[in-house]
Short mmCIF file of C-alpha atoms and ligand atoms in Angstrom, two decimals:
data_model
loop_
_atom_site.label_atom_id
_atom_site.label_comp_id
_atom_site.label_asym_id
_atom_site.label_seq_id
_atom_site.Cartn_x
_atom_site.Cartn_y
_atom_site.Cartn_z
CA MET A 1 0.00 0.00 0.00
CA LYS A 2 1.04 3.58 -0.54
CA ILE A 3 0.59 5.12 2.92
CA LEU A 4 0.76 8.86 3.54
CA ILE A 5 1.27 10.15 7.09
CA ILE A 6 0.50 13.78 7.85
CA GLY A 7 2.90 14.62 10.69
CA GLY A 8 4.98 11.44 10.60
CA THR A 9 8.24 12.60 12.17
CA GLY A 10 7.05 13.10 15.77
CA HIS A 11 6.57 10.84 18.80
CA VAL A 12 4.37 8.32 17.03
CA GLY A 13 5.81 8.67 13.51
CA THR A 14 9.30 7.85 14.81
CA TYR A 15 8.02 4.32 15.48
CA LEU A 16 5.21 4.06 12.95
CA VAL A 17 7.20 4.89 9.82
CA PRO A 18 9.83 2.12 10.36
CA ARG A 19 7.07 -0.36 11.28
CA LEU A 20 5.14 0.31 8.06
CA VAL A 21 8.24 0.35 5.83
CA MET A 22 9.42 -2.95 7.34
CA ALA A 23 5.96 -4.39 6.65
CA GLY A 24 6.52 -3.65 2.96
CA HIS A 25 4.50 -0.45 2.48
CA GLU A 26 5.52 2.58 0.44
CA LEU A 27 5.60 5.65 2.72
CA ILE A 28 5.07 9.35 2.13
CA VAL A 29 5.53 11.65 5.11
CA VAL A 30 4.17 15.19 5.08
CA SER A 31 5.57 17.74 7.54
CA ARG A 32 7.15 21.19 7.64
CA GLN A 33 10.53 19.37 7.89
CA LYS A 34 11.42 21.14 11.13
CA LYS A 35 11.30 18.09 13.36
CA GLU A 36 13.54 15.00 13.07
CA PRO A 37 12.47 11.53 14.25
CA TYR A 38 13.73 10.70 17.75
CA PHE A 39 16.05 7.98 16.47
CA VAL A 40 17.71 7.05 13.21
CA HIS A 41 16.33 4.02 11.35
CA HIS A 42 17.41 2.82 7.91
CA ALA A 43 13.74 2.63 6.87
CA TRP A 44 13.69 6.42 6.46
CA LYS A 45 15.94 6.13 3.39
CA SER A 46 13.03 4.80 1.38
CA VAL A 47 10.50 7.37 2.65
CA ARG A 48 9.37 10.20 0.39
CA GLN A 49 9.25 13.36 2.51
CA ILE A 50 7.09 16.25 1.34
CA MET A 51 7.21 19.71 2.88
CA ILE A 52 3.75 21.19 3.47
CA ASP A 53 2.58 23.40 6.32
CA ARG A 54 -0.90 22.05 6.98
CA VAL A 55 -2.11 25.15 8.80
CA LYS A 56 -1.02 27.54 6.03
CA SER A 57 -2.20 25.26 3.27
CA ASP A 58 -5.57 24.75 4.95
CA LYS A 59 -6.15 28.51 5.05
CA ASP A 60 -5.92 28.58 1.25
CA TYR A 61 -8.17 25.49 0.94
CA LYS A 62 -5.29 23.71 -0.82
CA PHE A 63 -4.40 21.04 1.71
CA GLY A 64 -6.91 18.32 0.75
CA LYS A 65 -6.03 18.55 -2.94
CA GLN A 66 -2.30 18.43 -2.13
CA ILE A 67 -2.86 15.20 -0.17
CA SER A 68 -5.18 13.53 -2.70
CA GLY A 69 -2.81 14.60 -5.51
CA LEU A 70 -0.15 12.32 -4.01
CA LYS A 71 -2.53 9.40 -4.70
CA PRO A 72 -2.17 7.49 -1.42
CA ASP A 73 -4.09 4.26 -0.76
CA ILE A 74 -4.15 5.03 2.97
CA VAL A 75 -3.89 8.36 4.82
CA ILE A 76 -2.95 8.68 8.48
CA ASP A 77 -3.75 12.13 9.86
CA MET A 78 -1.60 12.48 12.96
CA ILE A 79 -2.09 16.21 13.51
CA CYS A 80 -5.70 17.26 13.09
CA PHE A 81 -6.94 19.70 15.74
CA GLU A 82 -9.65 21.61 13.86
CA PRO A 83 -13.05 20.09 12.95
CA ARG A 84 -13.26 22.07 9.70
CA SER A 85 -9.85 20.78 8.64
CA ALA A 86 -10.90 17.16 9.29
CA LYS A 87 -14.11 17.70 7.33
CA ARG A 88 -12.39 19.25 4.32
CA LEU A 89 -9.76 16.54 4.17
CA ALA A 90 -12.20 13.63 4.57
CA GLU A 91 -14.56 15.07 1.94
CA GLU A 92 -11.66 15.50 -0.49
CA LEU A 93 -10.47 11.92 0.13
CA TYR A 94 -13.97 10.41 -0.14
CA GLY A 95 -13.91 7.67 -2.78
CA ARG A 96 -10.15 8.01 -3.18
CA VAL A 97 -8.63 6.06 -0.26
CA ARG A 98 -9.00 2.54 1.13
CA HIS A 99 -8.50 3.68 4.72
CA PHE A 100 -8.30 6.99 6.58
CA LEU A 101 -6.92 6.93 10.13
CA LEU A 102 -6.94 9.91 12.46
CA CYS A 103 -5.17 10.46 15.77
CA GLY A 104 -7.55 11.60 18.52
CA THR A 105 -7.04 11.68 22.29
CA ILE A 106 -8.61 10.18 25.41
CA TRP A 107 -9.41 13.82 26.36
CA VAL A 108 -12.59 13.38 24.25
CA HIS A 109 -14.12 11.82 27.37
CA GLY A 110 -13.66 14.74 29.75
CA SER A 111 -13.57 13.61 33.40
CA SER A 112 -13.68 9.88 34.07
CA GLU A 113 -17.02 8.60 35.31
CA ILE A 114 -17.48 4.82 35.11
CA VAL A 115 -14.01 3.29 34.96
CA PRO A 116 -12.31 1.86 33.12
CA THR A 117 -13.90 4.13 30.53
CA ASP A 118 -14.91 2.40 27.32
CA GLU A 119 -15.41 3.91 23.89
CA SER A 120 -19.21 3.70 24.07
CA GLN A 121 -19.51 6.20 26.93
CA PRO A 122 -21.03 9.60 26.08
CA ARG A 123 -18.42 12.26 25.35
CA LYS A 124 -18.29 15.13 27.90
CA PRO A 125 -15.10 16.93 26.89
CA PHE A 126 -13.91 20.19 28.41
CA GLY A 127 -11.11 22.51 27.30
CA ASP A 128 -10.59 23.67 23.71
CA TYR A 129 -8.38 20.71 22.72
CA GLY A 130 -10.70 17.96 23.99
CA ILE A 131 -13.84 19.69 22.73
CA LYS A 132 -12.43 20.03 19.21
CA LYS A 133 -11.10 16.46 19.13
CA ALA A 134 -14.52 15.19 20.26
CA ALA A 135 -16.19 17.27 17.53
CA ILE A 136 -13.78 15.79 14.97
CA GLU A 137 -14.59 12.28 16.20
CA SER A 138 -18.32 12.89 16.17
CA TRP A 139 -18.33 14.32 12.64
CA LEU A 140 -15.92 11.75 11.16
CA MET A 141 -17.66 8.73 12.65
CA SER A 142 -21.04 9.94 11.49
CA PHE A 143 -19.62 10.68 7.98
CA SER A 144 -18.14 7.17 7.94
CA HIS A 145 -21.39 5.52 9.09
CA LYS A 146 -23.55 7.50 6.63
CA THR A 147 -21.37 7.30 3.53
CA GLY A 148 -19.08 4.31 4.07
CA PHE A 149 -16.01 6.58 4.19
CA PRO A 150 -13.36 4.17 5.60
CA ALA A 151 -12.36 6.08 8.75
CA THR A 152 -10.81 4.86 12.01
CA ILE A 153 -9.84 6.98 15.02
CA LEU A 154 -7.20 6.05 17.58
CA HIS A 155 -7.25 7.83 20.95
CA PRO A 156 -3.84 7.75 22.68
CA GLY A 157 -3.20 8.49 26.36
CA HIS A 158 -0.08 10.40 27.53
CA ILE A 159 2.49 9.42 24.91
CA VAL A 160 5.86 8.35 26.35
CA GLY A 161 9.16 7.35 24.79
CA PRO A 162 12.91 7.91 24.95
CA GLY A 163 13.74 11.48 23.99
CA TRP A 164 11.18 13.57 25.87
CA VAL A 165 10.06 14.07 29.48
CA PRO A 166 7.11 11.84 30.40
CA LEU A 167 4.10 13.01 32.36
CA ASN A 168 5.36 12.75 35.96
CA PRO A 169 3.71 11.53 39.21
CA ALA A 170 2.62 15.09 40.05
CA GLY A 171 0.67 15.21 36.77
CA ASN A 172 2.95 17.70 34.99
CA PHE A 173 6.18 17.66 32.98
CA ASN A 174 8.65 19.11 35.48
CA PRO A 175 11.69 16.74 35.53
CA ASP A 176 12.52 17.86 39.10
CA VAL A 177 9.74 15.56 40.33
CA TYR A 178 11.83 12.54 39.27
CA LYS A 179 14.94 14.12 40.85
CA LYS A 180 13.11 14.43 44.18
CA LEU A 181 11.99 10.81 44.08
CA ALA A 182 15.50 9.65 43.13
CA ALA A 183 16.99 11.60 46.05
CA GLY A 184 14.39 10.37 48.57
CA GLU A 185 13.26 13.97 49.07
CA GLU A 186 9.73 14.94 50.02
CA LEU A 187 7.29 15.11 47.12
CA ILE A 188 4.00 16.85 47.76
CA LEU A 189 1.06 15.51 45.78
CA PRO A 190 -2.32 17.17 45.32
CA ASN A 191 -5.30 15.92 47.35
CA ILE A 192 -4.66 12.35 48.48
CA GLY A 193 -2.77 11.23 45.39
CA LEU A 194 -5.57 9.05 44.08
CA GLU A 195 -6.26 10.86 40.84
CA THR A 196 -5.08 8.94 37.77
CA VAL A 197 -2.92 9.24 34.68
CA HIS A 198 -2.88 6.87 31.72
CA HIS A 199 0.31 6.63 29.69
CA VAL A 200 1.14 4.75 26.52
CA HIS A 201 4.46 4.07 24.84
CA ALA A 202 4.77 5.76 21.42
CA ASP A 203 5.61 2.38 19.86
CA ASP A 204 2.34 0.96 21.20
CA VAL A 205 0.46 3.83 19.56
CA ALA A 206 2.34 2.96 16.36
CA GLN A 207 1.38 -0.70 16.86
CA ALA A 208 -2.29 0.29 17.11
CA PHE A 209 -2.14 2.23 13.81
CA GLU A 210 -0.42 -0.71 12.08
CA LYS A 211 -2.92 -3.21 13.49
CA ALA A 212 -5.88 -1.01 12.53
CA ILE A 213 -4.56 -1.07 8.95
CA ASN A 214 -4.06 -4.84 9.10
CA ASN A 215 -7.57 -5.33 10.54
CA ARG A 216 -9.25 -2.81 8.25
CA SER A 217 -12.62 -4.58 8.09
CA THR A 218 -13.15 -4.44 11.87
CA ALA A 219 -11.44 -1.05 12.31
CA ILE A 220 -13.50 1.00 9.85
CA GLY A 221 -16.19 3.17 11.39
CA GLU A 222 -14.73 2.68 14.87
CA SER A 223 -12.66 4.58 17.42
CA PHE A 224 -10.28 2.87 19.85
CA HIS A 225 -8.48 3.81 23.05
CA THR A 226 -4.73 3.41 22.60
CA VAL A 227 -3.30 3.30 26.10
CA SER A 228 -1.27 0.94 28.29
CA PRO A 229 -3.16 -1.94 29.93
CA LYS A 230 -3.72 -0.01 33.20
CA ALA A 231 -3.78 3.57 34.47
CA LEU A 232 -1.77 4.69 37.54
CA THR A 233 -2.78 6.74 40.57
CA LEU A 234 -0.36 9.61 41.21
CA ARG A 235 0.52 8.02 44.53
CA GLY A 236 1.10 4.53 43.08
CA TYR A 237 3.15 6.04 40.27
CA ALA A 238 5.31 8.05 42.72
CA GLU A 239 5.88 5.04 44.97
CA ALA A 240 6.84 2.79 42.05
CA MET A 241 9.27 5.36 40.65
CA ALA A 242 10.90 5.92 44.05
CA ALA A 243 11.34 2.14 44.41
CA TRP A 244 12.84 2.02 40.90
CA PHE A 245 15.39 4.63 42.05
CA GLY A 246 16.09 2.42 45.12
CA LYS A 247 14.34 4.76 47.59
CA ASP A 248 11.25 4.82 49.77
CA ALA A 249 8.81 7.43 48.54
CA ASN A 250 8.63 10.41 50.89
CA LEU A 251 5.14 11.62 49.98
CA SER A 252 2.90 14.16 51.57
CA TYR A 253 -0.49 15.45 50.52
CA VAL A 254 -2.02 18.91 50.32
CA PRO A 255 -5.51 19.88 49.08
CA TRP A 256 -5.53 21.21 45.52
CA ARG A 257 -6.38 24.81 46.49
CA ASP A 258 -3.12 25.01 48.50
CA TRP A 259 -1.06 22.57 46.41
CA LYS A 260 -1.37 24.75 43.30
CA ASN A 261 0.53 27.51 45.12
CA THR A 262 3.48 25.19 45.82
CA VAL A 263 4.44 24.91 42.13
CA SER A 264 4.78 27.23 39.14
CA GLU A 265 1.65 28.35 37.29
CA LYS A 266 2.73 26.27 34.29
CA ASP A 267 3.06 23.08 36.37
CA ALA A 268 -0.19 23.79 38.22
CA ASP A 269 -2.07 24.22 34.92
CA ALA A 270 -0.63 20.96 33.55
CA THR A 271 -1.47 19.09 36.75
CA TRP A 272 -5.00 20.46 36.81
CA ASP A 273 -5.55 19.42 33.20
CA HIS A 274 -4.47 15.87 34.06
CA ILE A 275 -6.19 15.38 37.41
CA ALA A 276 -9.42 17.00 36.25
CA HIS A 277 -9.57 14.33 33.53
CA SER A 278 -8.11 11.50 35.68
CA PRO A 279 -8.18 9.13 32.72
CA ASN A 280 -8.53 5.39 33.17
CA CYS A 281 -9.44 3.82 29.83
CA SER A 282 -10.22 0.31 28.70
CA ILE A 283 -8.37 -1.29 25.78
CA GLU A 284 -10.72 -4.28 25.51
CA LYS A 285 -12.33 -3.03 22.30
CA ALA A 286 -8.96 -2.54 20.60
CA ARG A 287 -7.77 -5.94 21.83
CA LYS A 288 -10.85 -7.62 20.43
CA LEU A 289 -11.30 -5.81 17.12
CA ILE A 290 -7.77 -4.95 15.98
CA ASP A 291 -5.64 -7.30 18.09
CA TYR A 292 -3.97 -4.38 19.94
CA ASN A 293 -1.57 -5.86 22.48
CA PRO A 294 0.61 -3.17 24.10
CA ARG A 295 4.20 -4.21 24.79
CA TYR A 296 4.64 -1.74 27.65
CA THR A 297 2.90 -1.17 30.96
CA SER A 298 2.70 2.49 31.98
CA LEU A 299 5.65 2.06 34.34
CA GLN A 300 7.81 0.23 31.80
CA ALA A 301 7.19 3.01 29.28
CA VAL A 302 7.99 5.76 31.77
CA GLN A 303 11.06 3.99 33.13
CA GLU A 304 12.52 3.45 29.66
CA SER A 305 12.02 7.13 29.00
CA VAL A 306 13.49 8.29 32.35
CA LYS A 307 16.47 5.96 31.86
CA TYR A 308 17.10 7.61 28.50
CA LEU A 309 17.02 11.06 30.15
CA ILE A 310 19.48 9.91 32.81
CA ASP A 311 21.81 8.21 30.27
CA ASN A 312 21.80 11.38 28.18
CA LYS A 313 22.42 13.64 31.21
CA SER A 314 19.06 15.36 30.74
CA LEU A 315 17.96 14.47 34.26
N1 NAP B 401 1.55 13.94 23.12
C1 NAP B 401 0.63 13.28 23.78
O1 NAP B 401 0.81 12.86 24.94
C2 NAP B 401 -0.69 13.00 23.11
C3 NAP B 401 -1.71 12.39 23.86
C4 NAP B 401 -2.90 12.07 23.22
C5 NAP B 401 -3.07 12.35 21.88
N2 NAP B 401 -2.07 12.97 21.19
C6 NAP B 401 -2.29 13.24 19.77
O2 NAP B 401 -1.15 12.79 19.07
C7 NAP B 401 -1.05 13.54 17.85
C8 NAP B 401 0.36 14.06 17.71
O3 NAP B 401 1.21 12.96 17.46
P1 NAP B 401 2.74 13.03 17.87
O4 NAP B 401 2.77 13.22 19.38
O5 NAP B 401 3.42 11.88 17.25
O6 NAP B 401 3.16 14.39 17.18
P2 NAP B 401 4.40 15.35 17.52
O7 NAP B 401 5.47 14.60 18.20
O8 NAP B 401 3.84 16.58 18.13
O9 NAP B 401 4.89 15.67 16.03
C9 NAP B 401 4.08 16.42 15.16
C10 NAP B 401 4.34 16.01 13.73
O10 NAP B 401 3.56 16.83 12.87
C11 NAP B 401 4.43 17.70 12.11
N3 NAP B 401 3.78 19.00 12.07
C12 NAP B 401 3.53 19.84 13.11
N4 NAP B 401 2.89 20.95 12.67
C13 NAP B 401 2.73 20.80 11.33
C14 NAP B 401 2.14 21.60 10.31
N5 NAP B 401 1.58 22.80 10.58
N6 NAP B 401 2.15 21.14 9.03
C15 NAP B 401 2.71 19.95 8.73
N7 NAP B 401 3.29 19.14 9.65
C16 NAP B 401 3.30 19.57 10.94
C17 NAP B 401 5.77 17.67 12.83
O11 NAP B 401 6.86 17.91 11.98
P3 NAP B 401 7.33 19.44 11.71
O12 NAP B 401 7.40 20.13 13.02
O13 NAP B 401 8.66 19.25 11.05
O14 NAP B 401 6.31 20.03 10.79
C18 NAP B 401 5.77 16.20 13.28
O15 NAP B 401 6.02 15.35 12.17
C19 NAP B 401 -2.06 14.67 17.95
O16 NAP B 401 -3.19 14.34 17.19
C20 NAP B 401 -2.39 14.71 19.43
O17 NAP B 401 -3.68 15.20 19.65
C21 NAP B 401 -0.89 13.30 21.77
#
């Protein structure tokens, strides 16, 4: 198959492009060519890279035609954040592709209610990002069901991999949290540390895209959570990381209204975004319909990533 990935050099593309090339597909990657994959793989030698800025091109209504003009059999849209952009692209590709896959997010659910959350639960997103991704999902799935447009949506959790700082046990991206746990220093968590986070290794997200393509008949018209097998509480995550560093976790707890004043505004905003969602998603549907079988638990994914930061003196 000729597979085109829009935004294929990032966290997921780094793993997905080599997977698809090794499986014998012809790959086209569209990006602004600012970002490099996180690691070198010989598969990239056979990839055709095309420079297009999606945002600029969309403004001129050119983007869909540029993509369809490359005559792909399959399109993977990794970077769609605007409902009108999804609509224009899908309408342009209607009747022209065998499969259209779009990257969503578990933020489409809003706050967790009945856990683990499954894909059938009503969407109650909040925040611009989650609301728009849910609108994209709603429109695309209904377009697929009404017209037979071959669309699939994959909803990753917090994407983790060697090369960037994972979401930490305080629910933000400040690397000092790991330093405190490694040194056995006190780490203050919001509330009683029982809110949840749900990571996924970038290679497992890539696996889900590959398996959705391989299981096209059961993937079309469906959306799937793409997360590790189990979510973590902040407290459980902190304790496991401290143990991994060979320390006992020295945790204390402060109600959110006071906790937010103990960190920077940036960290507080990130933590609020994560604990207000407290994701805990089921992967049973993806296991059953596309044979998704994540290689990493949340902790394995995070630990591989933190080890990389330590080995590269970034932590
Ligand atoms: N990160 C997370 O934890 C997380 C969690 C859930 C869902 N998601 C979803 O994952 C998707 C992002 O995947 P990712 O994390 O693999 O991406 P990423 O690491 O952010 O990389 C973005 C890719 O898109 C390209 N790109 C960015 N802006 C572009 C533009 N205007 N025109 C053309 N190409 C552009 C980048 O290359 P250039 O910069 O060179 O253009 C790169 O190839 C999004 O749909 C997001 O909602 C992410």
